């Protein structure tokens, strides 16, 4: 039988990268025009793989709406192979839910047009998440194709026992941490190994002689894949003639124009018994470490912060509130939320969210973030309006001002919740705004306190009265502008269960003093509560004592600045460069707030750091000198670099929170904050996609890069058998473990894109003001770490609170909407599906041990769903397997 060569025409379509979006967009229009013409005129043209992303269709039809029927016909004929995703994302830098929504929306969009290609397609993601096998199977995908993460060595080379991420074949089994297994296909010769196939016989002979040798080196079977295309590649119009030439020149092979579906069916039917297995996340662990591209996690960190902000707004605020509000409104804003998700996901392709494109690209990303966030806020506000109108507040005193606090996370939470309480308003119909402003300002100031629904006093901090402009937008009338007199209330919520609310009220009565010592003492150098004690030492570092374990951690919160002479993809410190530490400079401590409920101190440090790299860097960039071999150093000219850090501790919290602000006027450098733990261990854990991933602290023997950057979402943890430390963050996706230290990257500033040429990116230097939020929590025995993980995830979600009035309602004043808890379970979604408005709850097991997962809602039954929200079983077992992702349908 002849050896089979499957030629798949495609173009890997980065929506934006080394050119702005519209430059890529117009080239896409030309590609699609040519493709549709080719399909119409060449009956031998088999098919074109549309890069696994349905957004290409939207982008094309935005400019060529008249081509809709032609596109539809090409898809129906199988000439255009579409789906299954909406975009080609960077899976590590977007949330677990974003990865799922990409499949959920992508599948739905594909099915509107025809049949999606049932292949998890990750040709150019910068590493692959460990839960890919389980996620693919839960989306009815049994195979995945990827370009990075596994080191190909060829079938005639031995895979050493210690090598977990190499493969002798381009085909392999891929197993997730839960034991799920799929077929994995590595583009061992990249996704361009069959690009620009010659028609000329002499050229074709040379081309195929080399290409066949290359592909056969890695092929496990006699079915060989040739990818006819590459980044933004126009369709090869003479591909049919080129295939005829190949068949004439190489009679022992059969060259065929094919689809992925045909290739996958053939190759999987003929796999050898010695096919290898790779496990977990694939991040090029067994390469030299220079091209893992993990430093994109710190490139243009403002993008990552915005992405976290919008993800939390949609996933953890808007959707849960809209789900709960359905009880009152009977409607759910599917279209609005889908629009928000699509807008957000347009920022999720690997060259976009990774921050490794030209400045114009990332400038255009900001309005998308803002748009998606505003939709999320609108949905949340509408849900709140419906909810608070239906919540019964009739038990509160007549002159009180009720307000409702919502916990929209999947964890029990305690903490201070801030809400603005309007005391009085004067509409513009009552007079000139300035007159109304001064009338309200002249009112006698009252004394206030907060009570719960039983009338018991609740600990709170209440501001002085203020007056400001505001407005109301009634659903059935014109806008109402007004001046309002108000106070800002910080109320202490205590152990509020997951997906619940509690109603309080502001009353005109002097508050009873809280019987507890102030948090801050010793002139601002000490913060303490029942859980921990933090002391600012003489050199400006922090010492923390965990009162439960009596363990003390020293030299924390030290800021480290070093040079960076590489690019948006990769960090490279200049040879011989010495770190500049905050402990080398004087510091100041001031008390910002100090009472029994919360203490905040400000630590100010002013470093002197180089203004940039020296002039040699620009010359090396222009000459496209490989960053590994650059000789540039940091400039001798120094500039002031002020670091201001708010250190916050609440009465009920075991987490010390930090908010660091800098005004960066320096280029070509990296700023990190260091947390030494004193814990020497072989592994650490970090928050990844539906997984707390266990990663080795030491690199493989192949590694040459002196650094080992890693991805995270909400936290990273180091622990041993006696205790540990969890460092949490908001939108700070890069960390590194250096001996016993957790090193959190705050800012990385570079001046070029990198990769295949010189593309200056001055805005990637991130000049200007930046604020970074993060925190630290300690724990005792290893099993206690999971609570710090859940706290870290919940800390990313803002509290929700809304004022209302005294009224009767069908919903209880305090209520847990749904129980969903397990000791090691993290909840990622509470939403409704489009088909029947059924509640969809999703979570996963943080641990490598089975755990109980209890879900209950009054007068509701449960069923098991997959990630596409299709029913799999009519009942749900309360046992969650290690690393299991579970989606539950709640039928009311």
PDB file of N, CA, C and O in Angstrom, residues 446-482:
ATOM      1  N   UNK A 446     -25.583  64.260  60.953  1.00  0.00           N
ATOM      2  CA  UNK A 446     -26.189  63.273  61.840  1.00  0.00           C
ATOM      3  C   UNK A 446     -25.176  62.261  62.357  1.00  0.00           C
ATOM      4  O   UNK A 446     -24.020  62.223  61.939  1.00  0.00           O
ATOM      5  N   UNK A 447     -25.628  61.418  63.280  1.00  0.00           N
ATOM      6  CA  UNK A 447     -24.839  60.292  63.784  1.00  0.00           C
ATOM      7  C   UNK A 447     -25.529  59.018  63.321  1.00  0.00           C
ATOM      8  O   UNK A 447     -26.756  58.893  63.426  1.00  0.00           O
ATOM      9  N   UNK A 448     -24.735  58.057  62.844  1.00  0.00           N
ATOM     10  CA  UNK A 448     -25.331  56.887  62.209  1.00  0.00           C
ATOM     11  C   UNK A 448     -24.685  55.591  62.716  1.00  0.00           C
ATOM     12  O   UNK A 448     -23.538  55.582  63.179  1.00  0.00           O
ATOM     13  N   UNK A 449     -25.460  54.535  62.573  1.00  0.00           N
ATOM     14  CA  UNK A 449     -24.962  53.195  62.852  1.00  0.00           C
ATOM     15  C   UNK A 449     -25.658  52.226  61.921  1.00  0.00           C
ATOM     16  O   UNK A 449     -26.606  52.586  61.209  1.00  0.00           O
ATOM     17  N   UNK A 450     -25.197  50.992  61.913  1.00  0.00           N
ATOM     18  CA  UNK A 450     -25.747  49.952  61.044  1.00  0.00           C
ATOM     19  C   UNK A 450     -26.337  48.851  61.894  1.00  0.00           C
ATOM     20  O   UNK A 450     -25.748  48.438  62.909  1.00  0.00           O
ATOM     21  N   UNK A 451     -27.513  48.346  61.475  1.00  0.00           N
ATOM     22  CA  UNK A 451     -28.155  47.235  62.167  1.00  0.00           C
ATOM     23  C   UNK A 451     -28.437  46.120  61.164  1.00  0.00           C
ATOM     24  O   UNK A 451     -28.509  46.358  59.957  1.00  0.00           O
ATOM     25  N   UNK A 452     -28.609  44.907  61.675  1.00  0.00           N
ATOM     26  CA  UNK A 452     -29.024  43.806  60.816  1.00  0.00           C
ATOM     27  C   UNK A 452     -30.539  43.651  60.867  1.00  0.00           C
ATOM     28  O   UNK A 452     -31.237  44.474  61.467  1.00  0.00           O
ATOM     29  N   UNK A 453     -31.076  42.596  60.277  1.00  0.00           N
ATOM     30  CA  UNK A 453     -32.524  42.443  60.171  1.00  0.00           C
ATOM     31  C   UNK A 453     -33.193  42.178  61.512  1.00  0.00           C
ATOM     32  O   UNK A 453     -34.398  42.378  61.662  1.00  0.00           O
ATOM     33  N   UNK A 454     -32.402  41.748  62.510  1.00  0.00           N
ATOM     34  CA  UNK A 454     -32.953  41.578  63.853  1.00  0.00           C
ATOM     35  C   UNK A 454     -32.843  42.849  64.686  1.00  0.00           C
ATOM     36  O   UNK A 454     -33.214  42.865  65.868  1.00  0.00           O
ATOM     37  N   UNK A 455     -32.292  43.887  64.107  1.00  0.00           N
ATOM     38  CA  UNK A 455     -32.121  45.145  64.818  1.00  0.00           C
ATOM     39  C   UNK A 455     -30.858  45.209  65.649  1.00  0.00           C
ATOM     40  O   UNK A 455     -30.646  46.181  66.376  1.00  0.00           O
ATOM     41  N   UNK A 456     -30.000  44.199  65.522  1.00  0.00           N
ATOM     42  CA  UNK A 456     -28.755  44.183  66.292  1.00  0.00           C
ATOM     43  C   UNK A 456     -27.704  45.041  65.592  1.00  0.00           C
ATOM     44  O   UNK A 456     -27.613  45.067  64.368  1.00  0.00           O
ATOM     45  N   UNK A 457     -26.897  45.757  66.381  1.00  0.00           N
ATOM     46  CA  UNK A 457     -25.851  46.591  65.775  1.00  0.00           C
ATOM     47  C   UNK A 457     -24.791  45.736  65.082  1.00  0.00           C
ATOM     48  O   UNK A 457     -24.469  44.631  65.526  1.00  0.00           O
ATOM     49  N   UNK A 458     -24.293  46.255  63.994  1.00  0.00           N
ATOM     50  CA  UNK A 458     -23.268  45.575  63.201  1.00  0.00           C
ATOM     51  C   UNK A 458     -22.061  46.494  63.101  1.00  0.00           C
ATOM     52  O   UNK A 458     -22.212  47.708  62.894  1.00  0.00           O
ATOM     53  N   UNK A 459     -20.878  45.927  63.232  1.00  0.00           N
ATOM     54  CA  UNK A 459     -19.656  46.727  63.152  1.00  0.00           C
ATOM     55  C   UNK A 459     -19.534  47.369  61.781  1.00  0.00           C
ATOM     56  O   UNK A 459     -19.677  46.708  60.743  1.00  0.00           O
ATOM     57  N   UNK A 460     -19.283  48.679  61.772  1.00  0.00           N
ATOM     58  CA  UNK A 460     -19.204  49.408  60.504  1.00  0.00           C
ATOM     59  C   UNK A 460     -18.370  50.669  60.689  1.00  0.00           C
ATOM     60  O   UNK A 460     -18.205  51.177  61.810  1.00  0.00           O
ATOM     61  N   UNK A 461     -17.863  51.169  59.596  1.00  0.00           N
ATOM     62  CA  UNK A 461     -17.169  52.458  59.544  1.00  0.00           C
ATOM     63  C   UNK A 461     -17.999  53.367  58.659  1.00  0.00           C
ATOM     64  O   UNK A 461     -18.302  53.018  57.504  1.00  0.00           O
ATOM     65  N   UNK A 462     -18.376  54.525  59.166  1.00  0.00           N
ATOM     66  CA  UNK A 462     -19.271  55.426  58.450  1.00  0.00           C
ATOM     67  C   UNK A 462     -18.568  56.762  58.252  1.00  0.00           C
ATOM     68  O   UNK A 462     -18.084  57.372  59.213  1.00  0.00           O
ATOM     69  N   UNK A 463     -18.525  57.215  57.017  1.00  0.00           N
ATOM     70  CA  UNK A 463     -17.792  58.430  56.684  1.00  0.00           C
ATOM     71  C   UNK A 463     -18.570  59.672  57.112  1.00  0.00           C
ATOM     72  O   UNK A 463     -19.741  59.613  57.504  1.00  0.00           O
ATOM     73  N   UNK A 464     -17.939  60.822  56.986  1.00  0.00           N
ATOM     74  CA  UNK A 464     -18.624  62.092  57.121  1.00  0.00           C
ATOM     75  C   UNK A 464     -19.596  62.277  55.950  1.00  0.00           C
ATOM     76  O   UNK A 464     -19.395  61.722  54.868  1.00  0.00           O
ATOM     77  N   UNK A 465     -20.627  63.046  56.160  1.00  0.00           N
ATOM     78  CA  UNK A 465     -21.589  63.302  55.087  1.00  0.00           C
ATOM     79  C   UNK A 465     -20.938  64.120  53.977  1.00  0.00           C
ATOM     80  O   UNK A 465     -20.114  65.004  54.226  1.00  0.00           O
ATOM     81  N   UNK A 466     -21.344  63.811  52.742  1.00  0.00           N
ATOM     82  CA  UNK A 466     -20.861  64.537  51.571  1.00  0.00           C
ATOM     83  C   UNK A 466     -22.045  64.864  50.666  1.00  0.00           C
ATOM     84  O   UNK A 466     -23.134  64.296  50.814  1.00  0.00           O
ATOM     85  N   UNK A 467     -21.805  65.752  49.708  1.00  0.00           N
ATOM     86  CA  UNK A 467     -22.825  66.095  48.716  1.00  0.00           C
ATOM     87  C   UNK A 467     -22.195  66.027  47.328  1.00  0.00           C
ATOM     88  O   UNK A 467     -21.104  66.546  47.095  1.00  0.00           O
ATOM     89  N   UNK A 468     -22.905  65.365  46.405  1.00  0.00           N
ATOM     90  CA  UNK A 468     -22.430  65.258  45.029  1.00  0.00           C
ATOM     91  C   UNK A 468     -23.611  65.164  44.067  1.00  0.00           C
ATOM     92  O   UNK A 468     -24.734  64.842  44.457  1.00  0.00           O
ATOM     93  N   UNK A 469     -23.316  65.400  42.805  1.00  0.00           N
ATOM     94  CA  UNK A 469     -24.283  65.198  41.731  1.00  0.00           C
ATOM     95  C   UNK A 469     -24.486  63.714  41.457  1.00  0.00           C
ATOM     96  O   UNK A 469     -23.560  62.916  41.550  1.00  0.00           O
ATOM     97  N   UNK A 470     -25.697  63.341  41.095  1.00  0.00           N
ATOM     98  CA  UNK A 470     -25.999  61.980  40.650  1.00  0.00           C
ATOM     99  C   UNK A 470     -27.222  62.053  39.742  1.00  0.00           C
ATOM    100  O   UNK A 470     -27.794  63.130  39.537  1.00  0.00           O
ATOM    101  N   UNK A 471     -27.583  60.920  39.169  1.00  0.00           N
ATOM    102  CA  UNK A 471     -28.770  60.906  38.316  1.00  0.00           C
ATOM    103  C   UNK A 471     -29.396  59.520  38.330  1.00  0.00           C
ATOM    104  O   UNK A 471     -28.766  58.528  38.684  1.00  0.00           O
ATOM    105  N   UNK A 472     -30.655  59.466  37.932  1.00  0.00           N
ATOM    106  CA  UNK A 472     -31.396  58.220  37.839  1.00  0.00           C
ATOM    107  C   UNK A 472     -31.982  58.112  36.437  1.00  0.00           C
ATOM    108  O   UNK A 472     -32.380  59.117  35.850  1.00  0.00           O
ATOM    109  N   UNK A 473     -31.984  56.882  35.899  1.00  0.00           N
ATOM    110  CA  UNK A 473     -32.548  56.648  34.575  1.00  0.00           C
ATOM    111  C   UNK A 473     -33.743  55.711  34.720  1.00  0.00           C
ATOM    112  O   UNK A 473     -33.603  54.493  34.661  1.00  0.00           O
ATOM    113  N   UNK A 474     -34.942  56.270  34.911  1.00  0.00           N
ATOM    114  CA  UNK A 474     -36.134  55.421  35.038  1.00  0.00           C
ATOM    115  C   UNK A 474     -36.389  54.628  33.755  1.00  0.00           C
ATOM    116  O   UNK A 474     -36.001  55.043  32.666  1.00  0.00           O
ATOM    117  N   UNK A 475     -37.046  53.484  33.887  1.00  0.00           N
ATOM    118  CA  UNK A 475     -37.362  52.655  32.729  1.00  0.00           C
ATOM    119  C   UNK A 475     -38.498  53.240  31.887  1.00  0.00           C
ATOM    120  O   UNK A 475     -38.663  52.860  30.728  1.00  0.00           O
ATOM    121  N   UNK A 476     -39.263  54.127  32.480  1.00  0.00           N
ATOM    122  CA  UNK A 476     -40.443  54.627  31.773  1.00  0.00           C
ATOM    123  C   UNK A 476     -40.531  56.146  31.764  1.00  0.00           C
ATOM    124  O   UNK A 476     -41.606  56.716  31.612  1.00  0.00           O
ATOM    125  N   UNK A 477     -39.408  56.822  31.972  1.00  0.00           N
ATOM    126  CA  UNK A 477     -39.454  58.286  32.004  1.00  0.00           C
ATOM    127  C   UNK A 477     -38.073  58.841  31.670  1.00  0.00           C
ATOM    128  O   UNK A 477     -37.090  58.096  31.536  1.00  0.00           O
ATOM    129  N   UNK A 478     -38.005  60.184  31.557  1.00  0.00           N
ATOM    130  CA  UNK A 478     -36.752  60.851  31.230  1.00  0.00           C
ATOM    131  C   UNK A 478     -35.825  60.836  32.439  1.00  0.00           C
ATOM    132  O   UNK A 478     -36.247  60.662  33.579  1.00  0.00           O
ATOM    133  N   UNK A 479     -34.569  61.051  32.191  1.00  0.00           N
ATOM    134  CA  UNK A 479     -33.564  61.027  33.258  1.00  0.00           C
ATOM    135  C   UNK A 479     -33.876  62.052  34.338  1.00  0.00           C
ATOM    136  O   UNK A 479     -34.461  63.105  34.079  1.00  0.00           O
ATOM    137  N   UNK A 480     -33.429  61.735  35.559  1.00  0.00           N
ATOM    138  CA  UNK A 480     -33.671  62.612  36.708  1.00  0.00           C
ATOM    139  C   UNK A 480     -32.323  62.979  37.327  1.00  0.00           C
ATOM    140  O   UNK A 480     -31.737  62.188  38.077  1.00  0.00           O
ATOM    141  N   UNK A 481     -31.807  64.182  37.046  1.00  0.00           N
ATOM    142  CA  UNK A 481     -30.569  64.611  37.705  1.00  0.00           C
ATOM    143  C   UNK A 481     -30.884  65.178  39.091  1.00  0.00           C
ATOM    144  O   UNK A 481     -31.944  65.766  39.313  1.00  0.00           O
ATOM    145  N   UNK A 482     -29.935  65.008  40.018  1.00  0.00           N
ATOM    146  CA  UNK A 482     -30.166  65.512  41.373  1.00  0.00           C
ATOM    147  C   UNK A 482     -28.852  65.689  42.110  1.00  0.00           C
ATOM    148  O   UNK A 482     -27.805  65.200  41.683  1.00  0.00           O
TER     149      UNK A 482
END
